[in-house]
């Protein structure tokens, strides 16, 4: 299975919270780590933001399963 996961459903641990959603895009960051732009199924509320986050950047190392 390749590193490009565009359109796939994923689960990840993001800033201590379990999140899930659909991958919008995949990229290789400077240094070689893979990162995904993910549209979340359920928006996540963080204490430092007024509005819930609907989109997050997930590193490949944060993926669950």
mmCIF file of C-alpha atoms in Angstrom:
data_model
loop_
_atom_site.group_PDB
_atom_site.id
_atom_site.type_symbol
_atom_site.label_atom_id
_atom_site.label_comp_id
_atom_site.label_asym_id
_atom_site.label_seq_id
_atom_site.Cartn_x
_atom_site.Cartn_y
_atom_site.Cartn_z
ATOM 1 C CA UNK A 1 0.000 0.000 0.000
ATOM 2 C CA UNK A 2 1.392 3.381 -1.006
ATOM 3 C CA UNK A 3 1.705 6.614 0.908
ATOM 4 C CA UNK A 4 -0.835 8.478 -1.252
ATOM 5 C CA UNK A 5 -4.198 8.171 0.513
ATOM 6 C CA UNK A 6 -6.255 10.794 -1.351
ATOM 7 C CA UNK A 7 -9.979 10.020 -0.928
ATOM 8 C CA UNK A 8 -9.397 7.372 1.766
ATOM 9 C CA UNK A 9 -11.025 7.304 5.209
ATOM 10 C CA UNK A 10 -8.433 7.385 8.026
ATOM 11 C CA UNK A 11 -8.264 7.493 11.822
ATOM 12 C CA UNK A 12 -5.503 9.288 13.708
ATOM 13 C CA UNK A 13 -4.424 10.599 17.089
ATOM 14 C CA UNK A 14 -4.234 14.410 16.726
ATOM 15 C CA UNK A 15 -3.094 16.544 19.680
ATOM 16 C CA UNK A 16 -4.287 13.889 22.126
ATOM 17 C CA UNK A 17 -7.701 13.366 20.500
ATOM 18 C CA UNK A 18 -8.800 10.556 18.215
ATOM 19 C CA UNK A 19 -10.095 11.952 14.921
ATOM 20 C CA UNK A 20 -11.355 10.446 11.673
ATOM 21 C CA UNK A 21 -12.086 11.768 8.229
ATOM 22 C CA UNK A 22 -11.340 11.744 4.524
ATOM 23 C CA UNK A 23 -7.932 12.587 3.071
ATOM 24 C CA UNK A 24 -8.074 15.586 0.724
ATOM 25 C CA UNK A 25 -4.413 15.519 -0.250
ATOM 26 C CA UNK A 26 -1.131 13.751 0.504
ATOM 27 C CA UNK A 27 2.330 15.290 0.425
ATOM 28 C CA UNK A 28 5.910 14.607 1.430
ATOM 29 C CA UNK A 29 7.219 17.305 3.764
ATOM 30 C CA UNK A 30 10.747 18.629 3.657
ATOM 31 C CA UNK A 31 12.756 15.944 5.449
ATOM 32 C CA UNK A 32 10.741 13.034 4.057
ATOM 33 C CA UNK A 33 7.764 12.711 6.418
ATOM 34 C CA UNK A 34 4.345 12.204 4.803
ATOM 35 C CA UNK A 35 1.509 14.577 5.762
ATOM 36 C CA UNK A 36 -2.214 14.426 4.963
ATOM 37 C CA UNK A 37 -4.811 17.190 4.782
ATOM 38 C CA UNK A 38 -7.923 15.622 6.332
ATOM 39 C CA UNK A 39 -11.535 16.812 6.350
ATOM 40 C CA UNK A 40 -12.951 15.562 9.660
ATOM 41 C CA UNK A 41 -16.245 13.683 10.003
ATOM 42 C CA UNK A 42 -16.900 15.417 13.325
ATOM 43 C CA UNK A 43 -15.266 18.836 13.893
ATOM 44 C CA UNK A 44 -12.920 19.055 16.890
ATOM 45 C CA UNK A 45 -12.992 21.916 19.403
ATOM 46 C CA UNK A 46 -9.621 23.087 20.705
ATOM 47 C CA UNK A 47 -9.338 25.425 23.715
ATOM 48 C CA UNK A 48 -7.290 28.007 21.788
ATOM 49 C CA UNK A 49 -9.866 28.416 18.967
ATOM 50 C CA UNK A 50 -13.339 29.922 19.036
ATOM 51 C CA UNK A 51 -14.714 27.729 16.275
ATOM 52 C CA UNK A 52 -14.347 23.955 15.836
ATOM 53 C CA UNK A 53 -11.712 22.719 13.383
ATOM 54 C CA UNK A 54 -13.111 20.924 10.333
ATOM 55 C CA UNK A 55 -9.758 20.318 8.607
ATOM 56 C CA UNK A 56 -6.426 19.240 10.111
ATOM 57 C CA UNK A 57 -2.951 18.247 8.986
ATOM 58 C CA UNK A 58 -2.057 14.706 10.041
ATOM 59 C CA UNK A 59 1.446 13.231 9.922
ATOM 60 C CA UNK A 60 1.749 9.607 8.818
ATOM 61 C CA UNK A 61 3.192 8.747 12.241
ATOM 62 C CA UNK A 62 -0.128 9.824 13.864
ATOM 63 C CA UNK A 63 -2.282 7.328 11.933
ATOM 64 C CA UNK A 64 -4.102 4.616 13.890
ATOM 65 C CA UNK A 65 -4.378 1.137 12.406
#
